[in-house]
Coordinates of C-alpha atoms and ligand atoms in Angstrom, one line a residue:
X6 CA 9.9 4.1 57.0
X7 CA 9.9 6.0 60.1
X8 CA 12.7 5.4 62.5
X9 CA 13.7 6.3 66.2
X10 CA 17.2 6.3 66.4
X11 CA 19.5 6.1 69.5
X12 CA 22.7 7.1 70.0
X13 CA 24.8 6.7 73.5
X14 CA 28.1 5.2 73.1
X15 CA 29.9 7.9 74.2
X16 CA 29.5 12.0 76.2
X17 CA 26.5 13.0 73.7
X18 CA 23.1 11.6 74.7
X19 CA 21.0 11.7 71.1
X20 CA 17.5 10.7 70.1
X21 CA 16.2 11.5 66.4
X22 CA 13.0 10.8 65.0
X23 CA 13.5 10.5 60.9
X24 CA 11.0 9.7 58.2
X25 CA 13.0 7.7 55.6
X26 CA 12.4 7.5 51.9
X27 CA 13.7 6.6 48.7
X28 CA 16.3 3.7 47.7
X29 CA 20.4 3.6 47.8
X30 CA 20.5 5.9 45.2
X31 CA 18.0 8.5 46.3
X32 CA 17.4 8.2 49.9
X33 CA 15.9 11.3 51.9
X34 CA 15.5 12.0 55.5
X35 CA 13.2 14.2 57.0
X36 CA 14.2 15.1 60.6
X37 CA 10.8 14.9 62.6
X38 CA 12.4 15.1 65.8
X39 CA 16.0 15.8 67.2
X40 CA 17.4 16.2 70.8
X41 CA 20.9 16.1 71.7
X42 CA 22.2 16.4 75.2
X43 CA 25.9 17.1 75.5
X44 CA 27.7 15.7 78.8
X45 CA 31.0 17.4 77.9
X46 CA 31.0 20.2 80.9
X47 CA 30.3 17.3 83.2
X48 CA 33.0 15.6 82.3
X49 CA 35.3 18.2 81.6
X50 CA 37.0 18.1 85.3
X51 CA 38.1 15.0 84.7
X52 CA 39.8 16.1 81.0
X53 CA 38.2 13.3 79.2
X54 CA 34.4 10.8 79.8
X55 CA 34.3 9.3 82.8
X56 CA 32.5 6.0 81.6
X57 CA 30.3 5.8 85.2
X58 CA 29.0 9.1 84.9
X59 CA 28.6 8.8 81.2
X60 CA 26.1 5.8 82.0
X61 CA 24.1 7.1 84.7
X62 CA 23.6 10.7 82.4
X63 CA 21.9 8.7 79.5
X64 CA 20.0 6.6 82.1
X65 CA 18.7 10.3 83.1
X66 CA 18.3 11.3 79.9
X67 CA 17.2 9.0 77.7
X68 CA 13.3 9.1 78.5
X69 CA 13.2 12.9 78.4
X70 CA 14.8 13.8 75.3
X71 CA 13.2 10.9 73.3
X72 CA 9.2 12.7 75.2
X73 CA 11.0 15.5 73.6
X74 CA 11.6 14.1 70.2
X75 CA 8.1 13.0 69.9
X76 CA 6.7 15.8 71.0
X77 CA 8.6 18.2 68.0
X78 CA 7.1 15.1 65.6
X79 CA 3.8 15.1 66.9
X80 CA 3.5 12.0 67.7
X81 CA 3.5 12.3 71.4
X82 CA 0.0 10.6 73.1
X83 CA 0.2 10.3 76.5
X84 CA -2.3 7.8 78.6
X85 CA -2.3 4.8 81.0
X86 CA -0.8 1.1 79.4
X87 CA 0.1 -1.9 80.6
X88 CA 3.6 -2.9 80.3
X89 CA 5.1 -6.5 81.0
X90 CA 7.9 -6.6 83.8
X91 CA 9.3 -9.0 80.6
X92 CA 9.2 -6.0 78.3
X93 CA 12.0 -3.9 80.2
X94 CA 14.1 -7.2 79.8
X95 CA 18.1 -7.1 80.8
X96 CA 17.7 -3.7 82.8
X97 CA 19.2 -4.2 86.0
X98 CA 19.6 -0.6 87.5
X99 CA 16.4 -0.1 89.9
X100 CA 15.7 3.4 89.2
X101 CA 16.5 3.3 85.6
X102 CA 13.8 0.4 85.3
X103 CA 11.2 2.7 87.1
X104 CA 11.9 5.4 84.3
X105 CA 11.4 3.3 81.5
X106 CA 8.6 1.7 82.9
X107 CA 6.7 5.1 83.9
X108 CA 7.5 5.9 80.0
X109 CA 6.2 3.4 78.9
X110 CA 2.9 3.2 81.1
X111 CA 2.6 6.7 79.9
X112 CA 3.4 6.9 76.3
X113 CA 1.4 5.6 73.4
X114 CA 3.5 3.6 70.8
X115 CA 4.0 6.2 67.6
X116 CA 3.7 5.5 64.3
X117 CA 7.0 4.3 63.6
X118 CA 8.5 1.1 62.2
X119 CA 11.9 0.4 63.6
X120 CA 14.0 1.9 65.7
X121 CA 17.7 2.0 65.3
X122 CA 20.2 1.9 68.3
X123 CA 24.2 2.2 68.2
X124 CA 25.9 -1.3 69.6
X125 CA 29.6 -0.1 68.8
X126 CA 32.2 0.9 69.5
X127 CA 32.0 2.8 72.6
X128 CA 32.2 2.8 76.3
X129 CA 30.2 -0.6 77.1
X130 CA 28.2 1.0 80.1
X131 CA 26.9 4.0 77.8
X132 CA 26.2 1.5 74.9
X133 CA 24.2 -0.9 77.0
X134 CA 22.5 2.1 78.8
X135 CA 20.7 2.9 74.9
X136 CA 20.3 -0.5 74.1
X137 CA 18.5 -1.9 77.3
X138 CA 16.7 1.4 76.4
X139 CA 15.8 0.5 72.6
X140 CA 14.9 -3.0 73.3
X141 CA 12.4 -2.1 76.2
X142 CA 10.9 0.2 73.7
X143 CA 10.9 -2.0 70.6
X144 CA 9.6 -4.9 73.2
X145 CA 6.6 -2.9 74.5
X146 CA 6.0 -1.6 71.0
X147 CA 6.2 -4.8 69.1
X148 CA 9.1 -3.0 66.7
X149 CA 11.9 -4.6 65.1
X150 CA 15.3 -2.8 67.1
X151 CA 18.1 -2.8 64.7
X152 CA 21.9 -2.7 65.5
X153 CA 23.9 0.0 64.1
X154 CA 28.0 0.5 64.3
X155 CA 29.0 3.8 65.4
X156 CA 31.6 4.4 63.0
X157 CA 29.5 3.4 59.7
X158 CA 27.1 6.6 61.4
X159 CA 29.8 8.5 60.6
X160 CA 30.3 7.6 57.3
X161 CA 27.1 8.2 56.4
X162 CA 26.8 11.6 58.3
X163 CA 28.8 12.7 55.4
X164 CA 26.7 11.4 53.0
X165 CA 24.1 13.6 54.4
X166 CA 23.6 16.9 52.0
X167 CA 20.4 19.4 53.5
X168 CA 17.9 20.5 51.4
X169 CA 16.2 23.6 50.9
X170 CA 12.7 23.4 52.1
X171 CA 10.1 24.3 49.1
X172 CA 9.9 27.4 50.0
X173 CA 13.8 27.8 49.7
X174 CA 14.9 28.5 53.0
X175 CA 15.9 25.8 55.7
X176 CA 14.3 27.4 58.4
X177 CA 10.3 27.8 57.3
X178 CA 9.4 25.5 60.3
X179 CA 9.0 22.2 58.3
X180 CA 11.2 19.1 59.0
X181 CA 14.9 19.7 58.1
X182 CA 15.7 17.3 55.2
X183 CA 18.8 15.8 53.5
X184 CA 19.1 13.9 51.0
X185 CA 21.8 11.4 50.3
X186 CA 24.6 12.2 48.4
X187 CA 25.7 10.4 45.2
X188 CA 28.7 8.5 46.1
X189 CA 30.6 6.4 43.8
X190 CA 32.4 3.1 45.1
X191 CA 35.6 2.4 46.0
X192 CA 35.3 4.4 48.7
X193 CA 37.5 5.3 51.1
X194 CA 36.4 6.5 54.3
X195 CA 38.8 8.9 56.5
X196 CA 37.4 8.3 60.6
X197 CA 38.8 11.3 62.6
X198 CA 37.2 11.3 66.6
X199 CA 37.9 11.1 70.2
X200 CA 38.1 6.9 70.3
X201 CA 39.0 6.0 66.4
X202 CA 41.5 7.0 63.7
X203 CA 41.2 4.9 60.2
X204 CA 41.2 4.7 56.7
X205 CA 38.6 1.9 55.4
X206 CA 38.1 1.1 51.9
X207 CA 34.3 0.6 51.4
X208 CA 34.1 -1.6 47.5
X209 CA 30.4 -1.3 47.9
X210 CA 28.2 -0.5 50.3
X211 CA 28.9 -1.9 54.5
X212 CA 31.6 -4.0 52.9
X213 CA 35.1 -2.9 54.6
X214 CA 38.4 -3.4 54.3
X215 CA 40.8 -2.8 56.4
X216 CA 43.4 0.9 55.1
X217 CA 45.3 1.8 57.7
X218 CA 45.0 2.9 61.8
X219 CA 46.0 4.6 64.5
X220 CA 48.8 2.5 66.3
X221 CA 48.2 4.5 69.5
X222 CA 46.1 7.4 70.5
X223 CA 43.3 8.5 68.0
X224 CA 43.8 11.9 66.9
X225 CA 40.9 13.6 69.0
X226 CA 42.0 12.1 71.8
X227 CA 45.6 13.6 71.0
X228 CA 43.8 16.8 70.8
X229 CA 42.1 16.5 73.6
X230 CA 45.3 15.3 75.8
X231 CA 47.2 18.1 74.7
X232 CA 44.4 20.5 75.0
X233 CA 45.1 19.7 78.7
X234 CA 48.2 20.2 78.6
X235 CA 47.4 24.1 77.4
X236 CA 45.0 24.6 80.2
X237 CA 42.1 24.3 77.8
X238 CA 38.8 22.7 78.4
X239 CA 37.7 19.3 77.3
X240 CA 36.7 18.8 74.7
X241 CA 39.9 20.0 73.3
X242 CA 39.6 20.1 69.6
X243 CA 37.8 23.4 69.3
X244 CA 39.6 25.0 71.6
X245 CA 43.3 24.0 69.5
X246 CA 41.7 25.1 66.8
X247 CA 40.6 28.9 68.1
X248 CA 43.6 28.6 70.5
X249 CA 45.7 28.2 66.9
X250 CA 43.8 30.6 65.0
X251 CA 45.0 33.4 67.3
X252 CA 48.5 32.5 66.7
X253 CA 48.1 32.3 63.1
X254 CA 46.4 35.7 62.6
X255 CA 49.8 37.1 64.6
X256 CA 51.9 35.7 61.8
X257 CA 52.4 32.3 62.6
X258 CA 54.8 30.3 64.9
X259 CA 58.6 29.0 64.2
X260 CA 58.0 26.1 67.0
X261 CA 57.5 22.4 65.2
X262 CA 56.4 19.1 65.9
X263 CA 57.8 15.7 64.5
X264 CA 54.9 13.9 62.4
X265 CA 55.5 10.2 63.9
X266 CA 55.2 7.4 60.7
X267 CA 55.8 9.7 58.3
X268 CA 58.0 8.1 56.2
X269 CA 56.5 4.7 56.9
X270 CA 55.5 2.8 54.1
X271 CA 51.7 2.4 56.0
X272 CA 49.0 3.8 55.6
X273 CA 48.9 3.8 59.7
X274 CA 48.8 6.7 62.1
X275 CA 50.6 7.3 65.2
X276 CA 49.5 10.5 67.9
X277 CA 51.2 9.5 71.3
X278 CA 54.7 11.0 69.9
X279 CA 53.1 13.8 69.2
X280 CA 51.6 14.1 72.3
X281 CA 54.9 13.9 74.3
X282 CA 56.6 16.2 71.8
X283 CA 54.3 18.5 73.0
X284 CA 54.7 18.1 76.7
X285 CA 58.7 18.2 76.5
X286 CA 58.6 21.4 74.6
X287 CA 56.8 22.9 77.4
X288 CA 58.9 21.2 79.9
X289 CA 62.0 23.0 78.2
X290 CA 60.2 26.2 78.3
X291 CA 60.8 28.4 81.6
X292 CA 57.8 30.6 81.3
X293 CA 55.0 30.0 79.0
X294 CA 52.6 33.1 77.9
X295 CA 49.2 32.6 76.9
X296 CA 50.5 33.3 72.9
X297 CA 53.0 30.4 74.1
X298 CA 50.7 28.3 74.4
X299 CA 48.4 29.5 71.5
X300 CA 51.8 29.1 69.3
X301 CA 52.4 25.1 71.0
X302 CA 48.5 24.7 69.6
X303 CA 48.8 26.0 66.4
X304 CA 52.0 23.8 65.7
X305 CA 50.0 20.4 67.0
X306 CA 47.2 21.5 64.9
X307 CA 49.7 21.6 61.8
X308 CA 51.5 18.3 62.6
X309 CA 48.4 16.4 63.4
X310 CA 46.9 18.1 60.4
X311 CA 49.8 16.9 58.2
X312 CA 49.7 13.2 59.5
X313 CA 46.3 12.9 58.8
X314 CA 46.5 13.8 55.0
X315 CA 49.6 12.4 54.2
X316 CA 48.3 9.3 55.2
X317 CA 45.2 9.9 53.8
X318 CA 46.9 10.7 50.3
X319 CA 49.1 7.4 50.2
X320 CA 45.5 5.4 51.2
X321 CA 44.3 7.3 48.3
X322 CA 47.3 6.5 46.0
X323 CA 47.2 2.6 47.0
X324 CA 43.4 2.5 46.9
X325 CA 42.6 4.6 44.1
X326 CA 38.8 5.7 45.3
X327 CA 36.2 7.5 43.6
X328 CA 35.0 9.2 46.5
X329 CA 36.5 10.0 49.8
X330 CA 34.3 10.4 52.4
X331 CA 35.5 12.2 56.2
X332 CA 33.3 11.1 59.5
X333 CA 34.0 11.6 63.3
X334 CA 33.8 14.7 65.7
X335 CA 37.5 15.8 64.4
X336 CA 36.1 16.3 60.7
X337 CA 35.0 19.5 62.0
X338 CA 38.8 21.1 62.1
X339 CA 38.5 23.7 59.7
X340 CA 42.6 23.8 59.1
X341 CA 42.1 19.4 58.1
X342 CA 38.9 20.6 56.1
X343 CA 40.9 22.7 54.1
X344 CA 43.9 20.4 53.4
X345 CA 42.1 17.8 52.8
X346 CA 39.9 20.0 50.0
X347 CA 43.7 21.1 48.6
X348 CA 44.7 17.5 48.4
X349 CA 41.7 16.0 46.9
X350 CA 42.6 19.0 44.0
X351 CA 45.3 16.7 42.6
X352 CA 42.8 13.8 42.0
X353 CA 40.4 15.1 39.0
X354 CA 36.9 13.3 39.1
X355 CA 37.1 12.1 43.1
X356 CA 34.6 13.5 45.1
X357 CA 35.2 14.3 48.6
X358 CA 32.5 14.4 51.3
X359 CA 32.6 16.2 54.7
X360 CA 29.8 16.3 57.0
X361 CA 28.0 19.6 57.3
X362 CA 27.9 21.5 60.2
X363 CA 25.7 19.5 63.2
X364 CA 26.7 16.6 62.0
X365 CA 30.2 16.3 62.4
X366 CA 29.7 15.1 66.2
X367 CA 28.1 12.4 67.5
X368 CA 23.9 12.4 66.5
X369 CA 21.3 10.3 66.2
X370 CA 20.5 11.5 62.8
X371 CA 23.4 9.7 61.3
X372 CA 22.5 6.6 63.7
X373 CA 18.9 6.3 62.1
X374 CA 20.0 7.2 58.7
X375 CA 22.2 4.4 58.7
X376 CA 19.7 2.1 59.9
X377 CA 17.3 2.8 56.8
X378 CA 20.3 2.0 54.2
X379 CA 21.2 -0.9 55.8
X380 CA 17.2 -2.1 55.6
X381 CA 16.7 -1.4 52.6
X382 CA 19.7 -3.3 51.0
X383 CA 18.7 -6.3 53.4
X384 CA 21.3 -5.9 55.3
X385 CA 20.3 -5.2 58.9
X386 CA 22.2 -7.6 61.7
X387 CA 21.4 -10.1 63.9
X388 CA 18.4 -9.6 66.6
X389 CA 20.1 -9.9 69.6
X390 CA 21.7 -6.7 70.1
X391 CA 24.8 -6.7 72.3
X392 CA 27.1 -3.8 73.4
X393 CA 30.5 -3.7 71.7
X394 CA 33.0 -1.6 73.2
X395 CA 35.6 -2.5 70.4
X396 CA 33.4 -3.2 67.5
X397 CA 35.7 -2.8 64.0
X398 CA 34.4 -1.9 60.8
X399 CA 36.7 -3.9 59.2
Ligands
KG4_26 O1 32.9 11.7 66.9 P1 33.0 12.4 68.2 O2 32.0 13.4 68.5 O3 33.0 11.3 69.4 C1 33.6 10.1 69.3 O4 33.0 9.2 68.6 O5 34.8 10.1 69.7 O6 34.5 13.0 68.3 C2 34.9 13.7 69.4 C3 36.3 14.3 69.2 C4 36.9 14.9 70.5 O7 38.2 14.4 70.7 C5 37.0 16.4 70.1 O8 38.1 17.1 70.7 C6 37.2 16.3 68.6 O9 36.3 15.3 68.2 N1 36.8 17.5 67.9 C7 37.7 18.3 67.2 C8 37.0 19.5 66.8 N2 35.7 19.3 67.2 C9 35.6 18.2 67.9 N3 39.0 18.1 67.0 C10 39.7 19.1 66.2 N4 39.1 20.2 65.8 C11 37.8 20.4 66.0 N5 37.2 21.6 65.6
ZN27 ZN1 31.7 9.5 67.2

């Protein structure tokens, strides 16, 4: 099955092109194309997405990087077709109606089957921007246009494991491929990004339960606040973490951070304490240096670190999983990486599965992925696609 996959819900404008194969067990994806256009320097002025903006970037976007995508597949035939004022459907916007009409008066239909388009969660204007955008397509191109949640991408962008091409190298110039990992249910998935912190226990597969969640601010977004707060650049997790690295590789600071709902007997989170813990500390400072503020990073990175896996570790205790699987754009902290490898230690037999570099952030990739296991176990939603801005798992 060969898929076109969407993804705009948030700053990262993504189009993927994967050739599907295989069953829940064995699936395998080859990557036949894969564009990615990241908003984040346009939005970093305003220290976080400015939904507007967000929209009117994908409108841009959209009909260039998926040219782009088919294109790297091959399958890009360009000539002169009719298209039905019907087929562009709910799209409003004037100019963003002309694009998609001039693509598709100029764009052959590919030899694909479905294409797979994220309806949630998300910043409603972004998702509706990729949906209007799927259905014209799946519309002029008589395709079936499935519905996929954000957060359930992530999940399975951990699942994702590359594989070596033949000749045993993942750079010969064929397709990237990955294959899907084996995973063993219960399963509990860990989601770490800008817009979502929460433990969901999966007893088979796209059945949730609800864990635990943040009761405040998601932990990227704590990252990202107090990123600000240091003068850094959004986004601000990679920053903390290099900002924190420096301090470390000096020895280490004495400063320390309460870790809110700690004790609690939840498995919920809480950030915004953190957050303000951060910004009275460097109210009560008189001057702050440049290692200040790398040592105020490093001790948010520890705190927010320590939330996460304690939490993590009583979800794991109460749930008792097989696997444990780690999705969203803050999976990519190397300092949360490796605690959450130490913890997992003390739990012979459970696997644990972080996505691989690329595919810790938002992607299409994970988007279409999804979109194939969820056909294949019958599974794909209802027709109607609608944007969801607080969509839940579970
Ligand atoms: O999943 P994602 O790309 O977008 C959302 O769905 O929200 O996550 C983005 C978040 C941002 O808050 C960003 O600061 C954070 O992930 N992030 C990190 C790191 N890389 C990205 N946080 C901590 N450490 C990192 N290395
Ligand atoms: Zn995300």
């Amino acid at each position: 099955m060969k898929i076109l996959a969407i993804e705009t819900s948030c700053d990262e404008t993504a189009v993927a092109l994967l050739d599907c194969n295989g069953d829940l067990k064995n699936a395998s994806f080859s990557v036949l194309g894969n564009a990615l256009y990241s908003q984040a320097s346009l939005h970093a002025e305003y220290g976080g997405v400015y939904p507007s903006l967000a929209k009117r970037e994908h409108q841009g976007n959209l009909a260039p990087l998926t040219l782009d995508v088919l294109k790297q597949a091959g399958f890009l035939k360009i000539g002169a077709f009719d298209v039905k004022e019907s087929a562009l459907g709910d799209i409003r916007d004037k100019a963003f109606k002309d694009d998609v009409q001039k693509f598709l008066e100029e764009t052959a239909k590919p030899p694909i089957d479905a294409i797979a388009v994220t309806q949630g969660p998300g910043l409603e204007p972004a998702l509706w921007t990729g949906i209007n955008f799927a259905q014209a397509l799946g519309n002029a191109w008589k395709i079936p246009v499935l519905g996929i949640d954000h957060m359930e991408g992530h999940i399975v962008s951990a699942m994702l494991k590359s594989v070596p091409s033949d000749q045993g190298t993942v750079n010969s110039g064929e397709p990237k491929r990955y294959a899907l990992s084996t995973v063993h249910f219960p399963l509990l998935a860990l989601l770490i990004s800008g817009g979502h912190t929460e433990l969901v226990l999966m007893k088979e597969w796209f059945s949730y339960e609800h864990v635990g969640r943040t009761k405040d601010d998601a932990v990227g977004e704590a990252f990202d606040k107090v990123a600000r707060l240091l003068e850094l650049p959004y986004p601000g997790g990679p920053k903390i973490q290099e900002s924190a690295a420096r301090s470390r590789a000096r020895g280490g600071t004495d400063i320390t951070f309460p870790r809110p709902l700690m004790h609690a007997e939840t498995c919920d989170f809480s950030f915004s304490g953190l957050k303000t813990a951060v910004l009275y500390k460097m109210r009560s400072m008189e001057q702050i240096s440049e290692e200040d503020k790398e040592e105020i990073a490093e001790a948010f990175e520890e705190a927010a670190k320590e939330s996460i896996v304690s939490k993590t570790n009583r979800a794991v205790k109460e749930t008792k999983p097989e696997s444990l699987v780690v999705g969203g754009g803050v999976s990519a902290n190397v300092e949360i990486r490796k605690a959450l490898q130490e913890m997992i230690s003390d739990y012979p037999g459970m696997k644990l599965l972080l996505p691989e570099a690329g595919l810790t952030g938002d992607n299409a990739i994970m988007i279409g992925a999804a979109a194939y296991l969820r056909n294949i176990a019958g599974k794909t939603g209802s027709k109607k696609i609608k944007a969801e801005g607080s969509r839940k798992l579970a």
